[in-house]
Short mmCIF file of C-alpha atoms in Angstrom, two decimals:
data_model
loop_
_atom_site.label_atom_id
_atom_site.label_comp_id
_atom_site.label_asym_id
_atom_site.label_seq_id
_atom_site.Cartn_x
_atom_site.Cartn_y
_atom_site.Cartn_z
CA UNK A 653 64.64 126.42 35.94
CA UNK A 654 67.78 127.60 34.40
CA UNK A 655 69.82 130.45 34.52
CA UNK A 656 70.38 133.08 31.40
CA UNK A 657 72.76 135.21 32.30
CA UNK A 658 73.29 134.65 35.93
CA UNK A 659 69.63 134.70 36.79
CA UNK A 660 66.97 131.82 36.84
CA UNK A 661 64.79 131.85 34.20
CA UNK A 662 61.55 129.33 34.10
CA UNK A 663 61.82 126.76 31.57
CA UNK A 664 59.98 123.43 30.29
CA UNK A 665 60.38 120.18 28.86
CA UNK A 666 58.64 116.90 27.39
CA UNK A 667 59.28 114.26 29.21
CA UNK A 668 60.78 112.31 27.42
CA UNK A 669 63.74 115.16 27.25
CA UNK A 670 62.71 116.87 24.03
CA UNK A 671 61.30 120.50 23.74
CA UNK A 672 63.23 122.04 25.99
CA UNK A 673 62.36 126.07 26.20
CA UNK A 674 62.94 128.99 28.39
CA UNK A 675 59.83 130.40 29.16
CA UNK A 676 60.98 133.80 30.39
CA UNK A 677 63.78 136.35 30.29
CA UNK A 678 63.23 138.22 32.98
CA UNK A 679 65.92 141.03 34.22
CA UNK A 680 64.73 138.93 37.60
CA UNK A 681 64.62 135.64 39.52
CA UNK A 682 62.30 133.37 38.70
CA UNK A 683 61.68 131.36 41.80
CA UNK A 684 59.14 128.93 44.18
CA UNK A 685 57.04 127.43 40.99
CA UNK A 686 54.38 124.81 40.73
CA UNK A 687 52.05 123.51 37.73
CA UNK A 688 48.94 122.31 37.58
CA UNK A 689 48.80 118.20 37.45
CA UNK A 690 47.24 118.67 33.95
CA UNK A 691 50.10 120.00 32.66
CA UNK A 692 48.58 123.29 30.83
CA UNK A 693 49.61 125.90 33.34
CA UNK A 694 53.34 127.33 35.55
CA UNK A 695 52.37 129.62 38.24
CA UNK A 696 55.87 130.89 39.73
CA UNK A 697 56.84 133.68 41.66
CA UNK A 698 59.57 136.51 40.11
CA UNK A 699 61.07 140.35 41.56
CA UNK A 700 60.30 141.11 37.32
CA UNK A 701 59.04 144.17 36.78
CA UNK A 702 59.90 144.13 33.12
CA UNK A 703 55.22 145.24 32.89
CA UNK A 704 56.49 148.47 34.80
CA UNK A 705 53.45 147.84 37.29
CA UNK A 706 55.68 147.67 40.04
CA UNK A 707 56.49 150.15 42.59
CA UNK A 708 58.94 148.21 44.53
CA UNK A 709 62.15 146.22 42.87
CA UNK A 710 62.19 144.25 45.33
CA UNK A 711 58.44 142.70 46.05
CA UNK A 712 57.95 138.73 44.93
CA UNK A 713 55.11 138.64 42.91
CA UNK A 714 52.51 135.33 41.75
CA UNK A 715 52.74 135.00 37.63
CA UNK A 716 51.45 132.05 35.54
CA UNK A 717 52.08 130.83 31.91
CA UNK A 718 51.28 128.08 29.61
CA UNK A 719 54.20 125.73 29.47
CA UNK A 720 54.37 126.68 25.70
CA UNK A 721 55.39 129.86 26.88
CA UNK A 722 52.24 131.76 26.00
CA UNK A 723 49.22 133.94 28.04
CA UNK A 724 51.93 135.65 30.97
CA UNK A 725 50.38 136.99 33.55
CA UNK A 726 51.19 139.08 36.49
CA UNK A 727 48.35 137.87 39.24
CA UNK A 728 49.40 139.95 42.51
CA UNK A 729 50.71 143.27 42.80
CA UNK A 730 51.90 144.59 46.37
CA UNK A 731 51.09 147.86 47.02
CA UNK A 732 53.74 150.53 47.38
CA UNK A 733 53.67 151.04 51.42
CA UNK A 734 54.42 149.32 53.30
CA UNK A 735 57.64 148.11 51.22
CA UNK A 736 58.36 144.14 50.64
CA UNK A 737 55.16 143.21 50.51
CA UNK A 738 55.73 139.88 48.67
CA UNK A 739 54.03 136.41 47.83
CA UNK A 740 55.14 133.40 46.77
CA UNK A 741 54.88 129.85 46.61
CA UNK A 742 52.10 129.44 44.27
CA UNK A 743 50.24 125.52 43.93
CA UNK A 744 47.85 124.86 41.76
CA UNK A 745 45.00 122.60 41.67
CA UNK A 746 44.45 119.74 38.51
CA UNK A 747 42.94 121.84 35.86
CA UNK A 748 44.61 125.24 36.91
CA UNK A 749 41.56 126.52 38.23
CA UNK A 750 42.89 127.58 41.66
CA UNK A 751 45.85 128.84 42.98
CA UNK A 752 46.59 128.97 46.90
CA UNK A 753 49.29 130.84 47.92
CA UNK A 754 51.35 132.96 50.90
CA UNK A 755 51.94 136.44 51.56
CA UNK A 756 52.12 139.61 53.72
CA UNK A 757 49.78 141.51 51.27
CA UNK A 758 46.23 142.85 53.09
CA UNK A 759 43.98 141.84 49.36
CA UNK A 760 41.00 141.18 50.99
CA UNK A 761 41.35 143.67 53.82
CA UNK A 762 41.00 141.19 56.65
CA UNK A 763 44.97 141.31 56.86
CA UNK A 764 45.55 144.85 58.04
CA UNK A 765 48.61 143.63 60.24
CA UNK A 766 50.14 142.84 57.23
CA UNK A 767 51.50 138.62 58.78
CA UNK A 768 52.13 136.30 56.52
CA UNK A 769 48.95 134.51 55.63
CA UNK A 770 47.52 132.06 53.04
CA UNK A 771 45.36 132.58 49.93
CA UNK A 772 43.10 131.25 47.66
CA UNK A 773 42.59 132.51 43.96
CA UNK A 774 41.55 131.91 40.20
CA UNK A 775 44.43 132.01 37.72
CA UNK A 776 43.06 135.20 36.14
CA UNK A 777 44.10 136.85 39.41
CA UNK A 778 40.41 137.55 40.80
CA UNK A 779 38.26 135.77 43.75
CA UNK A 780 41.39 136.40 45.98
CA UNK A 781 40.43 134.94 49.40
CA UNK A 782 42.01 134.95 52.43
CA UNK A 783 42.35 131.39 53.88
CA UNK A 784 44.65 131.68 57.06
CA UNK A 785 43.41 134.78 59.83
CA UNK A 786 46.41 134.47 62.18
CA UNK A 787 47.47 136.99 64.87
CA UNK A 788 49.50 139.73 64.88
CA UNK A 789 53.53 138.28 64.69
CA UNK A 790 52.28 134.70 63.47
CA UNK A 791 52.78 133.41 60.28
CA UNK A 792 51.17 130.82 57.78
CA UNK A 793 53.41 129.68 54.48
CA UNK A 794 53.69 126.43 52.19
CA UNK A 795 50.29 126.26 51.37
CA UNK A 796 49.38 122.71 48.91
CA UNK A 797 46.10 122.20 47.11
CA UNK A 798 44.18 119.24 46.26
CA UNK A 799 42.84 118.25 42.88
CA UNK A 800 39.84 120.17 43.54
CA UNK A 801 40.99 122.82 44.71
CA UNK A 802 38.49 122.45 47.53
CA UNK A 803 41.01 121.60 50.65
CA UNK A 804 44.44 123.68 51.28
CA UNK A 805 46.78 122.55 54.01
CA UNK A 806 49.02 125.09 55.37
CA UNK A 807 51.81 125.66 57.86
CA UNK A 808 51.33 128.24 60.78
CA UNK A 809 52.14 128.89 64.06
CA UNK A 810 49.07 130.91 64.91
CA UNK A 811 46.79 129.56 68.07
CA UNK A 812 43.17 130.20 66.04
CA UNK A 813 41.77 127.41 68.29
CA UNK A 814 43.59 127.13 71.50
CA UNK A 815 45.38 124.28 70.67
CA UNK A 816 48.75 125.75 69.51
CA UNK A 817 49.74 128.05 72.80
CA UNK A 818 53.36 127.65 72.26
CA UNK A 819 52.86 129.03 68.12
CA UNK A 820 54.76 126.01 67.21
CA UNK A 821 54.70 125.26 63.68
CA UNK A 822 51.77 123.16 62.93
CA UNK A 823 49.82 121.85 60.07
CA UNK A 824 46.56 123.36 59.43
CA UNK A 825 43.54 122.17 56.83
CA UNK A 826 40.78 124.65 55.19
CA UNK A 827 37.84 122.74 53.50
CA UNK A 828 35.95 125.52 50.90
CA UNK A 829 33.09 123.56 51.08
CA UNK A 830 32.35 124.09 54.85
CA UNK A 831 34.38 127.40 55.12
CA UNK A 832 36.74 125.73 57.97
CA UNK A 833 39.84 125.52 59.25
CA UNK A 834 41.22 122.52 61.72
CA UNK A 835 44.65 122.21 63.09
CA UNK A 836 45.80 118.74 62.39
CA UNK A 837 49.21 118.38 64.23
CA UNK A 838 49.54 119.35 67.89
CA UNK A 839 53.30 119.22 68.90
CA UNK A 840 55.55 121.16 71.20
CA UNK A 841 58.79 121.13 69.24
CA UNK A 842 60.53 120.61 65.65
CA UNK A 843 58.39 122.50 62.84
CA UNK A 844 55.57 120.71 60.73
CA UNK A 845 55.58 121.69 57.18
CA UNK A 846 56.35 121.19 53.41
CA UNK A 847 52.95 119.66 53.20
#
């Protein structure tokens, strides 16, 4: 990222240090981005509003683009109440095909307590599921995906199992292909995350 005027802009490069662009010029911060391992696609997180399809100024939204600055698209919109309804730090798989994701936003309706949670989706915006189902005052964030897209470790400190009384920050694992969720740190202090 750079910044154009005071505010961070997304921008790309070769490798080898040629081809440098800027990818956006948004009247907003660009912010918490991550590309797919094949290279072809940016999924980032902005306050732009330069589409006009927000209601808020101030609601983080997920975007993606093609690292030669082409197909921009907004992928989450937060609806206008409650306010600050944001998401952000967007991972994507190898190929692009999934995105997982955090946020307050209820876009399944199973998150009608509006905590921070964790989210699965394609890059065109749709199949949105909901990953994390923590209680009420818990959060989930920092979600990684693998290759696949198939497994999506997560920090929370919700107790879904029993094992996490305290609501210490541990690591949790969803596996698509079985539909579950396991809890694979069990500590008592200190935060596990950034995984």
């Amino acid at each position: 990222m750079t910044e154009s005027t005071g505010i961070l802009q997304l921008c790309s490069i070769n490798g080898d240090g040629s081809n440098f662009r800027q990818l956006t010029q948004f009247n907003r911060p660009v912010f918490e981005h991550g590309m797919s391992r094949d290279g072809t696609l940016i999924a980032f997180t902005s306050l732009w509003n330069g589409d006009g399809a927000e209601v808020s100024a101030d609601t983080g939204d997920i975007f993606v683009i093609h690292p030669d600055g082409t197909g921009l698209r907004r992928l989450t919109l937060a609806p206008a109440s409650p306010p600050f309804l944001s998401s952000g730090h967007p991972r994507l798989d190898t190929t692009g095909s999934w995105i997982a994701f955090e946020s307050v936003a209820n876009f399944t309706g199973q998150n009608s307590d509006f905590s921070s949670e964790i989210y699965r989706m394609r890059p065109d915006g749709t199949a949105k599921q909901q990953i994390s189902a923590m209680e009420s005052f818990q959060r989930s964030w920092k979600p990684d995906i693998s290759g696949s897209g198939n497994l999506i470790v997560y920090s929370s400190t919700g107790n879904p199992f029993g094992t996490n009384p305290d609501h210490n920050g541990e690591l949790f694992l969803w596996d698509a292909s079985t539909g579950s969720t396991r809890q694979l740190t069990v500590t008592t202090d200190g935060v596990n995350e950034d995984a």
